[in-house]
Amino acid sequence: MPVTPPNLFQHAMDNSNDEFASPSDLAILLNAIGSSGKFISSEINRAALRDFFGSAGVANVTGDDQQKLDVIGDNVVAEALLTTGLVCAMSSEENAGMIDCGDAAVTGEYVVVFDPVDGSSNIDVAAPIGTIFGIYRRLSEGFPAGQVDVLRPGNEMLAAGYVLYGSSTIFAYTSGDGVHFFTLDPTLGDYLLTNENVRSHGSSLVYSANEGNSPKWHDADQSWVAHVKSEGYTGRYIGALVADFHRNLMKGGIYAYPGDKGNPSGKLRLLFECAPLAFIAEQAGGAATNGTARIRDLEPDQLHHRTPMYIGNSKEVKLLGKFHGS
Ligand code: F6P
Ligand code: MN
């Protein structure tokens, strides 16, 4: 009989480090996010049957049309993390301010930032979406924990990851010692290790960008895209950051969401999307920049801080940087 691979909890127990208050904390936190991922995955699969398609009828704090599953996903992830009792501060893409952590705001040791349902406009067409998260150790010692614990660069993250809801559900994480993938076995209801120490695929002449915006892009980005096209690159764009990122991690390429003349900071959120994926990219041997600076070194000045981002294969990110003068 084949040996069953380790599950997420077992693997995370072996991947803690001294920066965690207790060796089991990483496993408990990842397990909570993984459980909410199982729930979201099952809700997505049945979305049409349960009238969960479509808009919740409001825009979120950064102006995106909030989908019903954005709201459900946000509550599910927050609730799962709250039940651990380990989280003193949380902030998500769907909330203008910080999420109330109750008594754990005093006692919790960790801060979690997340995008519960990334790429939510894909829900109604049964295309891939994801959940993105990053975990910091608490900074403040005064109580309760506050924005000072959240507004931090990605280089201070202890762990980060995502759940991809595609043709299978994949949980990816790093705690600073490589990137590991787990696949949800729907029969067992468990995430089982499928790729350990994932490496970013070598350069493979693929770019992922919403090129419909290119007339508004700055000259550097227009020159870059003209260059890659002249070199015979192929375009691939799923329209959900997690899915595009994961695809390029496995198959090679670069994802770009530049700033443009109307939106100089682009669209993506530094805390909830860019910094966690940048941590994963670097741990897999890839890179992530805003054109001139490393994403993980950027200091957020507000919870919903946006930044341009170029992420993926390190050679491709370096090439992009040349067009930005870096
Ligand atoms: O969360 C932002 C997001 O949905 C990303 O997942 C995705 O890559 C991007 O927006 C798509 O934006 P656009 O529709 O402008 O291409
Ligand atoms: Mn998103």
Short mmCIF file of C-alpha atoms and ligand atoms in Angstrom, two decimals:
data_model
loop_
_atom_site.label_atom_id
_atom_site.label_comp_id
_atom_site.label_asym_id
_atom_site.label_seq_id
_atom_site.Cartn_x
_atom_site.Cartn_y
_atom_site.Cartn_z
CA MET A 1 0.00 0.00 0.00
CA PRO A 2 1.32 3.49 -0.81
CA VAL A 3 2.30 5.57 2.21
CA THR A 4 -0.15 8.43 2.84
CA PRO A 5 1.67 11.77 2.50
CA PRO A 6 1.71 14.08 5.52
CA ASN A 7 -1.23 16.41 5.90
CA LEU A 8 -1.00 20.17 6.35
CA PHE A 9 -1.13 20.06 10.15
CA GLN A 10 1.60 17.43 10.45
CA HIS A 11 3.83 19.23 7.97
CA ALA A 12 3.38 22.62 9.65
CA MET A 13 4.25 21.10 13.03
CA ASP A 14 7.69 20.32 11.56
CA ASN A 15 8.07 23.72 9.91
CA SER A 16 7.72 26.01 12.88
CA ASN A 17 10.71 28.06 13.98
CA ASP A 18 11.92 30.10 16.93
CA GLU A 19 9.92 33.13 15.88
CA PHE A 20 6.69 31.39 16.89
CA ALA A 21 5.66 31.57 20.54
CA SER A 22 4.91 27.85 20.58
CA PRO A 23 5.86 25.12 18.06
CA SER A 24 2.22 24.20 17.40
CA ASP A 25 1.05 27.76 16.66
CA LEU A 26 1.91 27.69 12.95
CA ALA A 27 0.03 24.41 12.51
CA ILE A 28 -2.99 25.74 14.39
CA LEU A 29 -3.15 28.94 12.35
CA LEU A 30 -2.68 27.19 8.99
CA ASN A 31 -5.21 24.58 9.97
CA ALA A 32 -7.77 27.33 10.71
CA ILE A 33 -7.19 28.94 7.32
CA GLY A 34 -7.26 25.51 5.66
CA SER A 35 -10.61 24.72 7.32
CA SER A 36 -12.10 27.95 6.09
CA GLY A 37 -10.69 27.08 2.65
CA LYS A 38 -12.58 23.78 2.71
CA PHE A 39 -15.77 25.63 3.53
CA ILE A 40 -15.22 28.29 0.83
CA SER A 41 -14.36 25.57 -1.70
CA SER A 42 -17.59 23.76 -0.98
CA GLU A 43 -19.64 26.99 -1.09
CA ILE A 44 -18.11 27.89 -4.46
CA ASN A 45 -18.90 24.46 -5.86
CA ARG A 46 -22.55 24.91 -4.93
CA ALA A 47 -22.77 28.68 -5.47
CA ALA A 48 -25.34 28.49 -8.27
CA LEU A 49 -27.47 26.06 -6.29
CA ARG A 50 -27.53 28.29 -3.24
CA ASP A 51 -28.02 31.65 -4.96
CA PHE A 52 -24.52 32.75 -3.93
CA PHE A 53 -23.69 34.15 -7.34
CA GLY A 54 -23.51 37.85 -7.93
CA SER A 55 -23.10 41.07 -6.08
CA ALA A 56 -23.85 41.67 -2.42
CA GLY A 57 -25.10 45.06 -3.60
CA VAL A 58 -22.34 47.16 -2.08
CA ALA A 59 -18.81 48.24 -2.96
CA ASN A 60 -15.99 47.32 -0.61
CA VAL A 61 -13.64 49.89 0.88
CA THR A 62 -11.49 50.13 -2.26
CA GLY A 63 -14.47 50.43 -4.57
CA ASP A 64 -14.74 46.84 -5.86
CA ASP A 65 -18.24 45.45 -6.23
CA GLN A 66 -18.50 43.11 -3.23
CA GLN A 67 -19.75 39.65 -4.20
CA LYS A 68 -21.94 37.55 -1.89
CA LEU A 69 -19.10 35.07 -1.53
CA ASP A 70 -16.68 37.88 -0.61
CA VAL A 71 -18.83 38.54 2.44
CA ILE A 72 -19.27 34.87 3.31
CA GLY A 73 -15.56 34.14 2.80
CA ASP A 74 -14.51 37.10 4.92
CA ASN A 75 -16.66 35.97 7.86
CA VAL A 76 -15.55 32.35 7.56
CA VAL A 77 -11.82 33.11 7.58
CA ALA A 78 -12.14 35.61 10.41
CA GLU A 79 -14.26 33.23 12.52
CA ALA A 80 -11.87 30.31 11.98
CA LEU A 81 -8.91 32.44 13.05
CA LEU A 82 -10.78 33.84 16.05
CA THR A 83 -11.52 30.35 17.35
CA THR A 84 -7.78 29.67 17.64
CA GLY A 85 -7.54 32.34 20.34
CA LEU A 86 -4.07 33.11 18.96
CA VAL A 87 -4.84 36.18 16.84
CA CYS A 88 -4.71 39.66 18.37
CA ALA A 89 -5.25 41.66 15.16
CA MET A 90 -6.73 40.98 11.75
CA SER A 91 -7.30 43.02 8.67
CA SER A 92 -8.84 41.97 5.36
CA GLU A 93 -9.55 43.37 1.95
CA GLU A 94 -13.27 43.40 2.70
CA ASN A 95 -13.12 45.57 5.84
CA ALA A 96 -12.35 49.27 6.01
CA GLY A 97 -10.88 48.99 9.50
CA MET A 98 -9.42 46.22 11.62
CA ILE A 99 -11.50 43.18 12.52
CA ASP A 100 -12.54 42.94 16.17
CA CYS A 101 -10.58 40.14 17.85
CA GLY A 102 -12.41 40.32 21.19
CA ASP A 103 -10.43 39.15 24.22
CA ALA A 104 -7.66 37.79 22.00
CA ALA A 105 -6.79 41.40 21.09
CA VAL A 106 -5.12 41.36 24.50
CA THR A 107 -3.76 37.83 24.69
CA GLY A 108 -3.13 36.79 21.07
CA GLU A 109 0.42 36.61 19.73
CA TYR A 110 -0.23 36.85 15.98
CA VAL A 111 -1.52 39.24 13.37
CA VAL A 112 -3.19 37.95 10.21
CA VAL A 113 -3.86 39.86 6.99
CA PHE A 114 -5.96 38.26 4.27
CA ASP A 115 -7.87 38.55 1.05
CA PRO A 116 -10.65 35.98 1.61
CA VAL A 117 -11.87 35.65 -1.97
CA ASP A 118 -9.35 36.93 -4.49
CA GLY A 119 -10.56 37.29 -8.08
CA SER A 120 -14.19 37.17 -7.00
CA SER A 121 -15.48 38.35 -10.38
CA ASN A 122 -14.55 34.82 -11.56
CA ILE A 123 -17.12 33.19 -9.25
CA ASP A 124 -20.11 33.60 -11.52
CA VAL A 125 -18.33 31.89 -14.41
CA ALA A 126 -16.90 28.98 -12.40
CA ALA A 127 -13.32 30.15 -13.04
CA PRO A 128 -10.52 29.90 -10.44
CA ILE A 129 -10.36 32.15 -7.38
CA GLY A 130 -8.34 32.03 -4.15
CA THR A 131 -7.68 33.08 -0.57
CA ILE A 132 -4.40 34.86 0.29
CA PHE A 133 -2.96 35.33 3.80
CA GLY A 134 0.07 36.56 5.70
CA ILE A 135 0.96 36.05 9.37
CA TYR A 136 3.06 38.36 11.56
CA ARG A 137 4.15 38.04 15.16
CA ARG A 138 2.59 40.66 17.39
CA LEU A 139 4.70 43.79 17.76
CA SER A 140 2.96 45.88 20.41
CA GLU A 141 3.01 45.12 24.07
CA GLY A 142 0.36 47.62 25.04
CA PHE A 143 -3.24 46.42 24.77
CA PRO A 144 -5.26 45.91 22.71
CA ALA A 145 -3.25 45.27 19.54
CA GLY A 146 -3.73 47.99 16.94
CA GLN A 147 -2.75 49.21 13.51
CA VAL A 148 0.90 49.40 14.53
CA ASP A 149 0.84 45.59 14.53
CA VAL A 150 -0.59 45.44 11.01
CA LEU A 151 1.08 48.26 9.08
CA ARG A 152 4.36 46.45 8.52
CA PRO A 153 6.48 45.44 5.55
CA GLY A 154 6.22 41.93 4.18
CA ASN A 155 9.81 41.20 5.20
CA GLU A 156 8.50 40.86 8.79
CA MET A 157 6.01 38.11 7.91
CA LEU A 158 6.51 34.78 9.67
CA ALA A 159 4.40 32.83 7.21
CA ALA A 160 2.26 33.39 4.15
CA GLY A 161 0.26 31.39 1.68
CA TYR A 162 -2.83 30.94 -0.40
CA VAL A 163 -5.62 28.54 -1.16
CA LEU A 164 -6.39 28.14 -4.85
CA TYR A 165 -9.91 27.00 -5.73
CA GLY A 166 -9.41 25.61 -9.20
CA SER A 167 -10.02 22.23 -10.77
CA SER A 168 -8.57 21.05 -7.46
CA THR A 169 -8.12 22.97 -4.21
CA ILE A 170 -4.50 23.64 -3.35
CA PHE A 171 -3.09 25.06 -0.13
CA ALA A 172 0.35 26.67 -0.49
CA TYR A 173 2.43 28.03 2.36
CA THR A 174 5.86 29.15 3.39
CA SER A 175 7.18 29.75 6.89
CA GLY A 176 10.52 30.93 5.52
CA ASP A 177 11.88 27.50 4.67
CA GLY A 178 10.64 26.77 1.16
CA VAL A 179 7.20 26.62 -0.39
CA HIS A 180 4.96 23.61 0.04
CA PHE A 181 1.77 22.58 -1.76
CA PHE A 182 -1.04 20.44 -0.40
CA THR A 183 -4.02 19.18 -2.37
CA LEU A 184 -7.41 18.86 -0.75
CA ASP A 185 -8.59 15.27 -0.95
CA PRO A 186 -12.36 15.86 -0.93
CA THR A 187 -13.03 12.28 0.15
CA LEU A 188 -10.76 12.46 3.19
CA GLY A 189 -11.46 16.16 3.78
CA ASP A 190 -7.75 16.67 4.32
CA TYR A 191 -4.94 18.63 2.64
CA LEU A 192 -2.19 16.17 1.69
CA LEU A 193 1.35 17.13 0.71
CA THR A 194 1.78 17.05 -3.09
CA ASN A 195 4.87 19.26 -3.73
CA GLU A 196 7.57 20.04 -1.19
CA ASN A 197 10.16 22.80 -1.70
CA VAL A 198 8.54 24.05 -4.87
CA ARG A 199 10.90 25.98 -7.16
CA SER A 200 9.75 28.77 -9.45
CA HIS A 201 9.73 27.47 -13.02
CA GLY A 202 12.57 28.75 -15.22
CA SER A 203 11.84 31.57 -17.63
CA SER A 204 9.24 30.49 -20.14
CA LEU A 205 8.26 33.51 -22.21
CA VAL A 206 4.82 34.04 -20.67
CA TYR A 207 3.35 37.32 -19.42
CA SER A 208 0.10 37.79 -17.52
CA ALA A 209 -1.42 41.26 -17.51
CA ASN A 210 -4.69 43.02 -18.23
CA GLU A 211 -3.41 44.45 -21.47
CA GLY A 212 -6.73 46.18 -22.06
CA ASN A 213 -5.34 48.83 -19.69
CA SER A 214 -2.13 49.27 -21.69
CA PRO A 215 -3.11 52.54 -23.43
CA LYS A 216 -3.14 54.10 -19.92
CA TRP A 217 0.14 52.47 -18.83
CA HIS A 218 3.30 54.51 -18.38
CA ASP A 219 5.93 54.43 -21.12
CA ALA A 220 8.12 51.93 -19.21
CA ASP A 221 5.34 49.33 -19.12
CA GLN A 222 4.29 49.98 -22.69
CA SER A 223 7.89 49.52 -23.86
CA TRP A 224 8.23 46.35 -21.78
CA VAL A 225 5.10 44.75 -23.19
CA ALA A 226 6.09 45.73 -26.75
CA HIS A 227 9.47 44.11 -26.10
CA VAL A 228 8.13 40.81 -24.74
CA LYS A 229 5.69 40.57 -27.64
CA SER A 230 8.48 41.19 -30.12
CA GLU A 231 10.38 38.35 -28.43
CA GLY A 232 7.47 35.97 -29.02
CA TYR A 233 6.08 35.76 -25.47
CA THR A 234 2.63 34.26 -24.97
CA GLY A 235 -0.07 36.02 -22.94
CA ARG A 236 -2.01 34.16 -20.24
CA TYR A 237 -4.47 36.02 -18.00
CA ILE A 238 -7.00 34.30 -15.75
CA GLY A 239 -8.00 37.51 -13.98
CA ALA A 240 -7.53 36.18 -10.45
CA LEU A 241 -4.13 37.03 -9.00
CA VAL A 242 -3.79 33.77 -7.05
CA ALA A 243 -4.55 31.70 -10.13
CA ASP A 244 -2.26 33.67 -12.45
CA PHE A 245 0.51 33.63 -9.85
CA HIS A 246 0.17 29.89 -9.22
CA ARG A 247 0.11 29.13 -12.92
CA ASN A 248 3.31 31.09 -13.52
CA LEU A 249 4.99 29.57 -10.47
CA MET A 250 4.39 26.11 -11.92
CA LYS A 251 4.85 26.84 -15.61
CA GLY A 252 7.00 29.97 -15.75
CA GLY A 253 6.34 33.61 -16.55
CA ILE A 254 5.63 36.99 -14.99
CA TYR A 255 2.44 38.57 -13.68
CA ALA A 256 2.17 42.36 -14.01
CA TYR A 257 -0.34 44.80 -12.61
CA PRO A 258 1.22 48.19 -13.29
CA GLY A 259 0.15 51.58 -12.06
CA ASP A 260 -1.25 53.75 -14.81
CA LYS A 261 -1.99 57.37 -15.57
CA GLY A 262 -5.35 57.24 -13.76
CA ASN A 263 -4.27 54.88 -10.93
CA PRO A 264 -0.59 55.49 -10.21
CA SER A 265 -0.56 52.82 -7.50
CA GLY A 266 -2.31 50.21 -9.63
CA LYS A 267 -5.01 48.01 -8.17
CA LEU A 268 -3.48 45.37 -5.93
CA ARG A 269 -3.29 45.71 -2.14
CA LEU A 270 0.13 45.53 -0.57
CA LEU A 271 -0.91 43.88 2.70
CA PHE A 272 -3.57 41.42 1.60
CA GLU A 273 -2.28 40.36 -1.82
CA CYS A 274 1.20 41.54 -2.78
CA ALA A 275 3.32 41.01 0.35
CA PRO A 276 2.14 37.41 1.02
CA LEU A 277 2.61 36.34 -2.60
CA ALA A 278 5.98 38.09 -2.75
CA PHE A 279 7.10 36.00 0.25
CA ILE A 280 6.01 32.83 -1.57
CA ALA A 281 7.67 33.95 -4.82
CA GLU A 282 11.01 34.64 -3.13
CA GLN A 283 10.93 31.39 -1.18
CA ALA A 284 10.47 29.55 -4.47
CA GLY A 285 13.43 31.38 -6.06
CA GLY A 286 11.34 34.02 -7.83
CA ALA A 287 11.00 37.77 -7.24
CA ALA A 288 8.45 40.55 -6.80
CA THR A 289 8.92 44.30 -7.31
CA ASN A 290 6.93 47.47 -7.84
CA GLY A 291 9.26 48.21 -10.77
CA THR A 292 12.05 49.72 -8.71
CA ALA A 293 11.80 48.30 -5.17
CA ARG A 294 11.30 44.88 -3.63
CA ILE A 295 7.64 44.38 -2.69
CA ARG A 296 8.60 42.88 0.68
CA ASP A 297 10.43 46.06 1.66
CA LEU A 298 7.50 48.41 1.05
CA GLU A 299 6.00 50.00 4.17
CA PRO A 300 2.21 50.25 4.05
CA ASP A 301 0.95 53.67 5.07
CA GLN A 302 -2.66 52.46 5.40
CA LEU A 303 -4.47 49.11 5.58
CA HIS A 304 -5.62 49.31 1.97
CA HIS A 305 -2.34 50.61 0.56
CA ARG A 306 -2.08 49.75 -3.14
CA THR A 307 1.02 49.15 -5.21
CA PRO A 308 1.98 48.22 -8.75
CA MET A 309 3.36 44.68 -8.75
CA TYR A 310 5.48 42.53 -11.07
CA ILE A 311 5.94 39.00 -9.75
CA GLY A 312 7.21 35.65 -10.94
CA ASN A 313 10.34 34.25 -12.47
CA SER A 314 13.33 36.29 -11.23
CA LYS A 315 14.91 36.73 -14.68
CA GLU A 316 11.64 38.08 -16.02
CA VAL A 317 11.21 40.45 -13.07
CA LYS A 318 14.78 41.67 -13.58
CA LEU A 319 14.13 42.28 -17.27
CA LEU A 320 11.01 44.27 -16.37
CA GLY A 321 13.07 46.30 -13.90
CA LYS A 322 15.40 47.41 -16.69
CA PHE A 323 12.48 49.17 -18.37
CA HIS A 324 11.86 50.98 -15.07
CA GLY A 325 15.49 52.03 -14.81
CA SER A 326 16.38 49.64 -11.98
O1 F6P B 1 -8.18 41.42 -6.16
C1 F6P B 1 -7.84 42.09 -7.30
C2 F6P B 1 -8.06 41.27 -8.53
O2 F6P B 1 -9.32 40.64 -8.53
C3 F6P B 1 -6.98 40.23 -8.79
O3 F6P B 1 -7.25 38.99 -8.27
C4 F6P B 1 -6.92 40.18 -10.28
O4 F6P B 1 -5.66 39.76 -10.75
C5 F6P B 1 -7.22 41.58 -10.64
O5 F6P B 1 -7.99 42.15 -9.60
C6 F6P B 1 -7.97 41.68 -11.90
O6 F6P B 1 -8.12 43.00 -12.23
P1 F6P B 1 -8.62 43.44 -13.66
O7 F6P B 1 -10.06 43.05 -13.75
O8 F6P B 1 -8.42 44.92 -13.67
O9 F6P B 1 -7.78 42.73 -14.68
MN MN B 2 -7.87 40.12 -4.47
#
